[in-house]
XYZ file of C-alpha atoms in Angstrom:
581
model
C 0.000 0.000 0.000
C 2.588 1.964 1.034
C 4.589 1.831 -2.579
C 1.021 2.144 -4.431
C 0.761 5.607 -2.503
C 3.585 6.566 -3.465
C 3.142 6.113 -7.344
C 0.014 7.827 -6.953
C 1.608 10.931 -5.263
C 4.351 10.501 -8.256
C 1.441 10.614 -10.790
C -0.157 13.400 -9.562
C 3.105 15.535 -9.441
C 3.806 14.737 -12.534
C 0.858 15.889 -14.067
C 1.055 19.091 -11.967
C 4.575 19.954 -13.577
C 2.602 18.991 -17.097
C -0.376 21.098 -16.359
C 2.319 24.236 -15.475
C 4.558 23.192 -18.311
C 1.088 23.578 -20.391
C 0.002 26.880 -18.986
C 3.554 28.610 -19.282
C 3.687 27.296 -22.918
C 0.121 28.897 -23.859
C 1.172 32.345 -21.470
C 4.583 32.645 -23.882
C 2.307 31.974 -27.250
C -0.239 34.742 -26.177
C 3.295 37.109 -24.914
C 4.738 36.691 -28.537
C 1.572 36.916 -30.446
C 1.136 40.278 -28.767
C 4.474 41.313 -29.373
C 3.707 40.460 -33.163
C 0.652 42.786 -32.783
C 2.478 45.649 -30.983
C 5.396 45.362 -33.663
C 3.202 45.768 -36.740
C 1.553 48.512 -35.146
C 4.494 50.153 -34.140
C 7.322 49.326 -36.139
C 7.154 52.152 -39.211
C 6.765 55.023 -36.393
C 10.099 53.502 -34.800
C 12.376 53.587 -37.359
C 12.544 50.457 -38.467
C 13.133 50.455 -42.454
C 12.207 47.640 -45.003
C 9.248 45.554 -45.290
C 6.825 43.674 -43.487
C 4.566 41.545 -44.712
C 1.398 41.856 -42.862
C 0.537 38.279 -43.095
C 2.265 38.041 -39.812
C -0.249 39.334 -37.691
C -3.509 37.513 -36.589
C -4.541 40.144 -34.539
C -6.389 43.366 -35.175
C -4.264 45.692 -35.992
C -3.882 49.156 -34.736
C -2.180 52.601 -35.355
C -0.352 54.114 -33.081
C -3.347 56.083 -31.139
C -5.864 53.527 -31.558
C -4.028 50.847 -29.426
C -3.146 51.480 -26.112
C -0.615 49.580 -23.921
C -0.350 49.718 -20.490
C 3.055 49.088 -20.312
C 2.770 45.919 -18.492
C 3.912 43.790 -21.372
C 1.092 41.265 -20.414
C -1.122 42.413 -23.565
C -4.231 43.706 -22.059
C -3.805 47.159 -23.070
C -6.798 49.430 -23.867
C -7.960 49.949 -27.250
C -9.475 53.324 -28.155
C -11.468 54.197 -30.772
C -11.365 57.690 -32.882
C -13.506 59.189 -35.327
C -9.681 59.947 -37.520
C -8.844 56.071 -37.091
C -10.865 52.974 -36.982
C -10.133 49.642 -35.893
C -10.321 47.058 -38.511
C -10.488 42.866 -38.801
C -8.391 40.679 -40.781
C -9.680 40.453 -44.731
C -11.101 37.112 -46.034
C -7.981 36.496 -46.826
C -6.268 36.682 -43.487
C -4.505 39.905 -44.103
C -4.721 42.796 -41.900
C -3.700 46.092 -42.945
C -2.078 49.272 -40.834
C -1.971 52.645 -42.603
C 0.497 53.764 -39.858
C 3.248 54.171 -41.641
C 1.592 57.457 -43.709
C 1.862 59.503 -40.621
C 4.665 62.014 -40.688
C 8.028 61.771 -39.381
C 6.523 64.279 -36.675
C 3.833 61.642 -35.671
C 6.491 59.094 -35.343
C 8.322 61.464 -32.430
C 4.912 62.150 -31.330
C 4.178 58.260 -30.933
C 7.402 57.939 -28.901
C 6.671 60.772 -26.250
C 3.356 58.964 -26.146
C 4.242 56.004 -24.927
C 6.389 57.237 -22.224
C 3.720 59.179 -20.832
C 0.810 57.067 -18.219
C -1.836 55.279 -19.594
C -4.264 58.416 -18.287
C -2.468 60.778 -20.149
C -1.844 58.816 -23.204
C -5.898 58.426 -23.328
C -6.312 61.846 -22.846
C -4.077 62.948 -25.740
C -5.469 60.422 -27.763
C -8.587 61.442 -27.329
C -7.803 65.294 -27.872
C -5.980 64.026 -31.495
C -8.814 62.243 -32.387
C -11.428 65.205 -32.431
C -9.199 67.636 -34.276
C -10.250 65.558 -37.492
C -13.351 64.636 -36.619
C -14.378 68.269 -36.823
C -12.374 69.121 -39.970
C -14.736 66.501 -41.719
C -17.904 66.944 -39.940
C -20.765 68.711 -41.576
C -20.743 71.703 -38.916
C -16.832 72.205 -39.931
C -17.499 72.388 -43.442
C -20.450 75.163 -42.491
C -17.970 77.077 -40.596
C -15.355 77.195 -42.999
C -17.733 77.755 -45.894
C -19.115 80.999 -43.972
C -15.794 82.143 -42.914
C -14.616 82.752 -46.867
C -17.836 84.360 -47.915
C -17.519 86.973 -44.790
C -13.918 87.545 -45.826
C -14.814 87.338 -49.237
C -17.713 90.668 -48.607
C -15.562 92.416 -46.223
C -12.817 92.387 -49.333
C -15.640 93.439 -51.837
C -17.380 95.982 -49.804
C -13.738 97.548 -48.521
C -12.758 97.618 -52.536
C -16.373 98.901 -53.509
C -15.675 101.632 -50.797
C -12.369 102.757 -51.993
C -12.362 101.897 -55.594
C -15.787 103.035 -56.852
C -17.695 104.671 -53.895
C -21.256 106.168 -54.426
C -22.620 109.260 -54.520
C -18.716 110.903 -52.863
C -16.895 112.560 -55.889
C -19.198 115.856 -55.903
C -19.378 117.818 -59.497
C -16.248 120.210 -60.319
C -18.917 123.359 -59.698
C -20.140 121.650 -55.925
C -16.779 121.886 -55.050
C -15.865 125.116 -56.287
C -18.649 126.927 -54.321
C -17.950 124.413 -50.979
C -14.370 126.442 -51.226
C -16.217 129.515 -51.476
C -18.360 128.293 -48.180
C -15.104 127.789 -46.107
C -12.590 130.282 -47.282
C -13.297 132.518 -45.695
C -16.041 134.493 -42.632
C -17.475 136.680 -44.707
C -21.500 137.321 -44.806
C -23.010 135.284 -47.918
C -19.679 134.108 -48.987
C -21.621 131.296 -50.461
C -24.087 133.310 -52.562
C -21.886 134.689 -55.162
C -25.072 135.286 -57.540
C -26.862 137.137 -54.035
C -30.024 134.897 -54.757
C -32.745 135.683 -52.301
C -33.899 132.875 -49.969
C -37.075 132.448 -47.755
C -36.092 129.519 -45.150
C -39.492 128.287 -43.805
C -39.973 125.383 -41.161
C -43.200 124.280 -39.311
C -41.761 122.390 -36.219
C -43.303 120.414 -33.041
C -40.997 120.795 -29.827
C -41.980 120.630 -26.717
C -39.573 120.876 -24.668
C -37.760 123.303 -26.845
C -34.609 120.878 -27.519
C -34.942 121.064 -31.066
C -34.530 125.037 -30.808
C -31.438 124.922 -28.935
C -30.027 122.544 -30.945
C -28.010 121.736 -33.984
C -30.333 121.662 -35.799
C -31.160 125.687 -34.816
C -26.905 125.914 -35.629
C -27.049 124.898 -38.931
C -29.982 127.568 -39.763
C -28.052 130.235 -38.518
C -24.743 129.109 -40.243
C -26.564 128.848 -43.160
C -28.142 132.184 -43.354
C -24.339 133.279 -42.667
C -23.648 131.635 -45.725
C -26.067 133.166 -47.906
C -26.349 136.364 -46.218
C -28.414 137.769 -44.166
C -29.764 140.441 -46.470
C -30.564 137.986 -49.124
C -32.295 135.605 -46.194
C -35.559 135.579 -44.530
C -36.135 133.046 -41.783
C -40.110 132.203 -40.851
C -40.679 129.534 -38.132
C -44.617 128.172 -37.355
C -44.805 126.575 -33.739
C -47.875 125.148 -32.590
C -49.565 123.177 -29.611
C -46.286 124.365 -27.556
C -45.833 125.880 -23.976
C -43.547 128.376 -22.372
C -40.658 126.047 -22.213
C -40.647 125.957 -25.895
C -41.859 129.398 -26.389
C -38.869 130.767 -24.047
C -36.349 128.065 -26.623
C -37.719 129.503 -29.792
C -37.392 133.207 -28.661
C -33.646 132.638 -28.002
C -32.947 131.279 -31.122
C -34.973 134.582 -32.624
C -32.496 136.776 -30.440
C -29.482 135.376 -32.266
C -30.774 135.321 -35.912
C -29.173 138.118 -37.866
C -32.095 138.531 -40.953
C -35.413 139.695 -41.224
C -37.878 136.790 -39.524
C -40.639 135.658 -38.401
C -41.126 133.409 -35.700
C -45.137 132.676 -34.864
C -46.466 130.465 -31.805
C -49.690 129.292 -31.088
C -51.001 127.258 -28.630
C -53.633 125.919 -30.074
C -54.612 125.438 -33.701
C -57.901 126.705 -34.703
C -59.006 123.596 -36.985
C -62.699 124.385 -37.186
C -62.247 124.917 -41.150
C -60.185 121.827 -41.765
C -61.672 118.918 -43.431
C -63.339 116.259 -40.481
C -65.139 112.551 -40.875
C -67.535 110.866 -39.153
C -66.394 107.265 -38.241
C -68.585 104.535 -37.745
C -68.845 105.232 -34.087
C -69.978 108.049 -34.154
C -66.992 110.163 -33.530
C -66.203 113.483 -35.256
C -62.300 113.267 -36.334
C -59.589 115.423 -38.529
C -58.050 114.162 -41.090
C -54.281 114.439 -40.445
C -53.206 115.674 -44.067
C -56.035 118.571 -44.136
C -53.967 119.277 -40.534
C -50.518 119.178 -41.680
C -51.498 121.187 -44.972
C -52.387 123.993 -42.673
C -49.422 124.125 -40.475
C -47.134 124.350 -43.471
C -49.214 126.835 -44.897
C -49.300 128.848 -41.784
C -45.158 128.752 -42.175
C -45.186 130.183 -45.666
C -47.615 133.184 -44.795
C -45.202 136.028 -44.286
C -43.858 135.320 -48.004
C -47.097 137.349 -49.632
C -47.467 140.145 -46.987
C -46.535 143.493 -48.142
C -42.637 145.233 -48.359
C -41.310 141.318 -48.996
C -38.594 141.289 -51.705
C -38.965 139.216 -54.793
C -37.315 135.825 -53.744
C -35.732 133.278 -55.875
C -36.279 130.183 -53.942
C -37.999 128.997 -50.697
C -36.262 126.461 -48.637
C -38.425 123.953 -46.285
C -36.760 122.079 -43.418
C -38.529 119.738 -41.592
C -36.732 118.457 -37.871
C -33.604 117.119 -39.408
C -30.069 117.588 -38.825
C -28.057 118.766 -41.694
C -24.385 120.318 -43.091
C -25.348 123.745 -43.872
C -23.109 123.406 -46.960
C -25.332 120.454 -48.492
C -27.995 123.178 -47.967
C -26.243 125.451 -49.376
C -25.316 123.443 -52.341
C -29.281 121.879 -52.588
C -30.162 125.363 -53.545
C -27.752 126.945 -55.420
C -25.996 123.490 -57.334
C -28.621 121.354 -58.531
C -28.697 121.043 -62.114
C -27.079 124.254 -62.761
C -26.854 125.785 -66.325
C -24.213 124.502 -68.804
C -22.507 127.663 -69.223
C -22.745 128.073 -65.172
C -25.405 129.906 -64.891
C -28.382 129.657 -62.512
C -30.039 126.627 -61.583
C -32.913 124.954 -63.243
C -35.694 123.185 -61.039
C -38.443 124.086 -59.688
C -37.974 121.746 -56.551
C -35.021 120.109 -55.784
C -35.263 117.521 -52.768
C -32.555 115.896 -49.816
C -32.497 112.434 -48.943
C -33.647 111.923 -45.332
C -32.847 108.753 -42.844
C -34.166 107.493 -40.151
C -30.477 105.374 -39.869
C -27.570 105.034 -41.855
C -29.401 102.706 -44.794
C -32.608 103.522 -44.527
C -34.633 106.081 -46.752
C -37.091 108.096 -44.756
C -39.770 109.684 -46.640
C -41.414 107.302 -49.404
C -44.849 108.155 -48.922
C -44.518 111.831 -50.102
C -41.591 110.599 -53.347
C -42.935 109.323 -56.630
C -40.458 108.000 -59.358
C -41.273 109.808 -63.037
C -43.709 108.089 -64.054
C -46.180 108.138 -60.580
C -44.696 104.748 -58.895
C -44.709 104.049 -55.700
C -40.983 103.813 -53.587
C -39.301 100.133 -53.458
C -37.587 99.111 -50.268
C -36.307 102.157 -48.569
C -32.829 101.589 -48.978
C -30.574 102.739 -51.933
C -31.255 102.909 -55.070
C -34.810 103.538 -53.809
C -36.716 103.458 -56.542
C -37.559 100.179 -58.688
C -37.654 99.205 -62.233
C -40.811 99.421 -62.611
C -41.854 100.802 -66.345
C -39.186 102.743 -67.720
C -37.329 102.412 -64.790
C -35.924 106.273 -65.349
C -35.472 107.405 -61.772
C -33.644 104.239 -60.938
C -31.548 104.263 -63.557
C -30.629 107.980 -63.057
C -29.736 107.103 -59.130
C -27.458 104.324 -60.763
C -25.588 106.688 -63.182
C -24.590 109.089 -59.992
C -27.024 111.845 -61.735
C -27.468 115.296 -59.057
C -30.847 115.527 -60.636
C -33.129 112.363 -60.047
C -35.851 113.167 -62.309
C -39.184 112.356 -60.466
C -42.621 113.362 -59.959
C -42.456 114.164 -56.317
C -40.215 113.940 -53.549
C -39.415 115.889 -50.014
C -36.781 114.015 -48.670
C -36.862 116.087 -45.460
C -35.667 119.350 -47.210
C -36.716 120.596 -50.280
C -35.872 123.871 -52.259
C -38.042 125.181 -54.732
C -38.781 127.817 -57.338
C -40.173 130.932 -55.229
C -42.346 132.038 -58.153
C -44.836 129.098 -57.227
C -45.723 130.361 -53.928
C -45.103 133.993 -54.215
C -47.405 136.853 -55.535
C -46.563 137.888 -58.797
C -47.830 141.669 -58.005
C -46.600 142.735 -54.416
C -49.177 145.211 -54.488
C -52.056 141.949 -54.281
C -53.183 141.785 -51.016
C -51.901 138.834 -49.175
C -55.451 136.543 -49.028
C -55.735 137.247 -52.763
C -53.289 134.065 -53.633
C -55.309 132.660 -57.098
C -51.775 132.085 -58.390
C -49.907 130.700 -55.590
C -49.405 127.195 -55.048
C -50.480 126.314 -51.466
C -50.156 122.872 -49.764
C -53.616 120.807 -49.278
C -55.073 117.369 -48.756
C -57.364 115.504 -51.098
C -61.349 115.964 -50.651
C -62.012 112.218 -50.771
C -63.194 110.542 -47.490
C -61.013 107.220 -47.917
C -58.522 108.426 -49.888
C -55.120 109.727 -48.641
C -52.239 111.870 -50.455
C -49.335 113.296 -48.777
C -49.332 117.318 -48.753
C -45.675 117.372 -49.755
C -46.658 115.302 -53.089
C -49.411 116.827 -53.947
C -47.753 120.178 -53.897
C -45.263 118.654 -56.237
C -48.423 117.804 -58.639
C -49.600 121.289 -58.839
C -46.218 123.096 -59.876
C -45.628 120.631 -62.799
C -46.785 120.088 -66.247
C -49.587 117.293 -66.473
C -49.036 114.591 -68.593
C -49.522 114.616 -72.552
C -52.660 114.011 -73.953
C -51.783 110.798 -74.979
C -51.319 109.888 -70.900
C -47.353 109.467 -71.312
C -45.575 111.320 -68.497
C -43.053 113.890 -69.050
C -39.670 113.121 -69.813
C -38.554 115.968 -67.287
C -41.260 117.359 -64.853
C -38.463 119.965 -63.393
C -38.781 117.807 -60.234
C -35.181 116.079 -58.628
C -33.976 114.308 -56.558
C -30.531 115.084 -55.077
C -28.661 112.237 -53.187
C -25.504 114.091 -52.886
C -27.283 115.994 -50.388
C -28.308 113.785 -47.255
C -29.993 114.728 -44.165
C -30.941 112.369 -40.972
C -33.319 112.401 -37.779
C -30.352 112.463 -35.507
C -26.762 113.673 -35.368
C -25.973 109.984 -35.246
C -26.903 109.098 -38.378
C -25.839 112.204 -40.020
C -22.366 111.165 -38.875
C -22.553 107.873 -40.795
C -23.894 108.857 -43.704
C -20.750 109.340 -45.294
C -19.718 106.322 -44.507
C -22.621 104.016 -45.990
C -22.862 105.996 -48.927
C -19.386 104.510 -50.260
C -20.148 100.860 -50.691
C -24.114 101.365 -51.413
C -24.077 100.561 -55.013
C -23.611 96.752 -53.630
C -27.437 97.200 -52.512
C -28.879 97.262 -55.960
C -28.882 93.847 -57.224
C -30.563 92.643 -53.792
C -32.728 95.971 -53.622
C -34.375 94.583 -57.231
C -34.622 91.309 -56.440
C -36.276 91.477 -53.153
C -38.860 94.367 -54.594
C -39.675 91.797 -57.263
C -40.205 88.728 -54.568
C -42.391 91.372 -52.605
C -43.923 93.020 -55.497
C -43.139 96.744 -55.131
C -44.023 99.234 -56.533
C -47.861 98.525 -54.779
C -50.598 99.015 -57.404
C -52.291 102.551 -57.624
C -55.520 102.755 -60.022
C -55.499 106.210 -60.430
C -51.217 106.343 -61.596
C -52.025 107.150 -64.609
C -55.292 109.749 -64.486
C -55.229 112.935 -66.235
C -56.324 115.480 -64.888
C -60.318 116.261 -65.893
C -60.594 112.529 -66.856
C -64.270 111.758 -65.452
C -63.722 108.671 -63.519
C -66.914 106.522 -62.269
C -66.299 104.943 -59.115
C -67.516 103.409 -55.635
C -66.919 106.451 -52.696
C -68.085 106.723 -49.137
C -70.793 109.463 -49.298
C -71.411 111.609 -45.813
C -75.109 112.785 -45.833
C -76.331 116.176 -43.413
C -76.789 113.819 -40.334
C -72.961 112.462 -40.402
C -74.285 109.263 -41.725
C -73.138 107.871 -44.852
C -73.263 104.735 -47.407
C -71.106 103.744 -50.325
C -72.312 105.094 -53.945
C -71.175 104.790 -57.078
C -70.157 108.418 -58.482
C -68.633 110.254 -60.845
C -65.407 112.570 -60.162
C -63.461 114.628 -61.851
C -59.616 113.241 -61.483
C -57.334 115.890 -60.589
C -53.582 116.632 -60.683
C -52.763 114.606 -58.250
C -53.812 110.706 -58.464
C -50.529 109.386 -58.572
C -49.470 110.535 -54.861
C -52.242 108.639 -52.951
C -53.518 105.358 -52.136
C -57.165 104.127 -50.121
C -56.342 104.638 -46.315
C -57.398 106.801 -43.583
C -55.555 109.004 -41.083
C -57.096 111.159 -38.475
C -55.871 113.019 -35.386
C -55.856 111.629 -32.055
C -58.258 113.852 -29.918
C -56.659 113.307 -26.841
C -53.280 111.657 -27.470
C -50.963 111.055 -24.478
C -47.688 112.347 -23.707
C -44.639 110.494 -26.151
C -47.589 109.200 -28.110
C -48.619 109.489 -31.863
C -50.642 112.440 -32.288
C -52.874 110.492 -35.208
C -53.969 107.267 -35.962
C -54.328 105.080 -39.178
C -58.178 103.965 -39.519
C -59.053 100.901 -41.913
C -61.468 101.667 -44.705
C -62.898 98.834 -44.428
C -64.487 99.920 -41.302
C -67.112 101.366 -43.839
């Protein structure tokens, strides 16, 4: 028993030392089949030159920042995964391929540093590597770069537009000429060489009496420098004010050096102004009949006895301005050939409310009656002939249109002035005055229809006139604030880039908006459905006849009336739908 214990004990160790033998074998096959895998990964980022066949390997294999050993040398190393480099299996064939020997020389020293770095930090920096790709081929990379070259590519066009071939900048020889007249020297009407006599009117609302103590009030009074003050009258209608403004406006009458007038009311008496009856009952003014007044009210003093003859009348409205545009508005625009005087008999600003955008489109008409486009440059559209737009494109100092205001306008005196200065002043049967149009539900801006009344009416064949007299001048710019004043100069210099967008959009949009009395002549008898008032303040629609008048083109079918009762920083009128009838 004893010697069959023995064997037993023999066996078993025997088979122990087999069983080890066995398990060291396997743990040496797995060490040098991941050294195999380790050297085709790493062996063209170590310097190792030749060729290897990669029918060695029967393991994945991995470039240099997808596999990751621990150092260990056992093999169980971490394998990471990156959107730049992908793990891949052996082919049908049993091959297995590495594209690791593409990187760079700089990856290979890379790939060293690596690996003496810990495992934490080597996945780390892996990691970080991975994503720079990633995002060089993503979608959201190709976006970014893709926007990046078309800013750069508009900042380079608009910066070569602005130097290279800038709008509306390189005045006429003769602008210039009297501009050095303007500033060479402090003489009285320096800038009136021809001693042209100028009635300066402005109807204003202020207040608090900020606008009369401000630059605006500066650039009057350096502009009646400028032409003179014997060749200058300055008349100024202020209502619905109080003393604060009353005290502002007197101030700026102690420092004006010419003949003026400078008239206050508190209260406008608008008993003989044109009122509706709206559907509830109420008893309302119509704003234009209103604002036809007040500028009326501002011209008076031209037609009262002792005036001089004047040559042209110059209307501001509450902008800011250079007093040498102004200057150059009245005495530049479309002068003579031989140098002479100038030939208009109104001759508009441009006005902004900012540094793109075009202020006053519901008083300005292109030639032939159309409405404005998108209020930024070249303002008009191609509508018909397309003449106004095409004479903004070609840099023209006369726009020919059929109305405009464009917050200042000059004009021909003898259309507001009494030819005899003996006629008394309420006997005005050939002066143009500003008015509103007698339709309930129709609305026209006073400033156009004044326009309508100093120019020719179309032919008799309906074609408008090739030249009504009427321009517009966009080398002279005015602005609601000092602001924008101070950029306009600026913007002006790569504006001709607007024009392709400016036509396409009004197009998409469909501007100019549709007017169906554009193209009446005036004493055309046109049939049509109008809101009739009857004694009781009632009224119904009817269909009746008219008699179209001079000044179709400026209106459209809306309603404006004051506001009764309007509260402080408010809107003093209202917009009321026809439809509502």
């Amino acid at each position: 028993p004893l010697l069959f214990c023995s064997s037993q004990t023999a066996s078993s160790a025997q088979e122990s030392l087999i069983d080890e033998e066995r398990r060291q074998e396997e743990r040496r096959r797995e060490t040098r089949r991941t050294s195999r895998v380790l050297s085709d990964v790493h062996w063209p980022l170590t310097g190792m030159s030749g060729s290897r066949d990669s029918c060695d390997s029967d393991a994945f294999i991995l470039d240099d920042f997808d596999y990751l050993g621990d150092g260990d040398g056992d093999g169980d190393g971490e394998r990471a995964r990156g959107d730049g480099y992908q793990r891949t299996n052996r082919s049908r064939y049993g091959y297995s391929y590495s594209y690791s020997y593409l990187l760079d020389g700089s990856t290979a020293w890379s790939s060293r540093i690596l690996r003496l770095l810990p495992p934490r930090w080597r996945r780390k920096f892996a990691a970080r590597r991975h994503s720079k790709p990633a995002s060089r081929l993503s979608p959201s990379g190709t976006y970014r770069r893709t926007l990046r070259w078309l800013v750069t590519a508009s900042l380079c066009l608009t910066a070569a537009v602005a130097l290279l071939w800038p709008s509306y900048t390189h005045r006429p020889a003769h602008y210039n000429e009297l501009k050095r007249l303007a500033v060479g020297s402090e003489t009285p009407g320096r800038g009136n060489p021809r001693n042209e006599k100028v009635f300066i009117t402005a109807n204003i609302y202020d207040p608090d009496g900020s606008l009369a103590q401000s630059q605006w009030s500066r650039s009057i009074l350096q502009l009646i420098d400028l032409l003179g003050p014997e060749n200058s009258y300055l008349s100024i209608y202020e209502n619905e004010m109080n003393e604060q403004a009353r005290g502002a406006l007197q101030r700026m009458a102690d420092e004006t050096p010419c003949n003026h007038s400078m008239v206050t009311e508190e209260h406008l008496d608008t008993a003989g102004l044109l009122h509706i009856t709206l559907p509830d009952g109420s008893r309302r003014l119509k704003r234009i009949s209103f604002l036809a007044e007040v500028r009326n009210r501002a011209l008076r003093p031209i037609n009262q006895a002792g005036m001089p003859r004047f040559d042209k009348i110059l209307y501001v409205n509450d902008v800011f301005f250079d007093p040498v545009d102004a200057l150059q508005l009245l005495l530049s625009t479309n002068l003579a050939e031989d140098g002479g005087a100038t030939r208009y008999r109104a001759a508009c600003a441009v006005d902004f409310i900012n540094p793109f955008k075009f202020y006053d489109t519901f008083a300005s008409r292109d030639l032939e009656g159309y409405s404005m486009g998108l209020p930024f440059f070249p303002w008009f559209t191609t509508a018909g002939n397309g003449q106004s737009r095409r004479d903004v494109l070609s840099q023209s100092d006369a726009v020919r249109v059929r109305s405009c205001w464009g917050g200042m306008v000059a004009f021909d005196a003898k259309y507001f002035q009494n030819q005899h200065q003996h006629q008394h002043q309420h006997q005005q049967h050939n002066t143009t005055r500003f008015r509103a149009e007698p339709d309930l539900l129709w609305e026209a801006s006073e400033c156009c229809l004044v326009h309508a009344d100093i120019q020719d009416p179309p032919s008799a064949g309906g074609e408008p006139s090739a030249d009504t007299g009427i321009y517009v001048n966009p080398y002279i710019r005015v602005a609601y604030s000092p602001f924008t004043l101070s950029w306009l100069g600026v913007t002006r210099r790569f504006e001709r880039l607007f024009s392709l967008p400016h036509d396409i959009i009004n197009r998409l949009v469909g501007m100019p908006w549709h007017n169906p009395r554009r193209t009446e002549k005036p004493g055309d008898l046109i049939e049509e459905r109008a809101w009739v008032e009857n004694e009781r303040g009632e009224g119904s629609y009817q269909t009746v006849t008219r008699a179209a008048g001079t000044g179709g083109f400026c209106g459209n079918r809306a309603l404006q009336v004051m506001k009764p009762h309007p509260q402080p920083g408010e809107k003093t009128w209202e917009l009321i739908s026809p439809d509502m009838f």
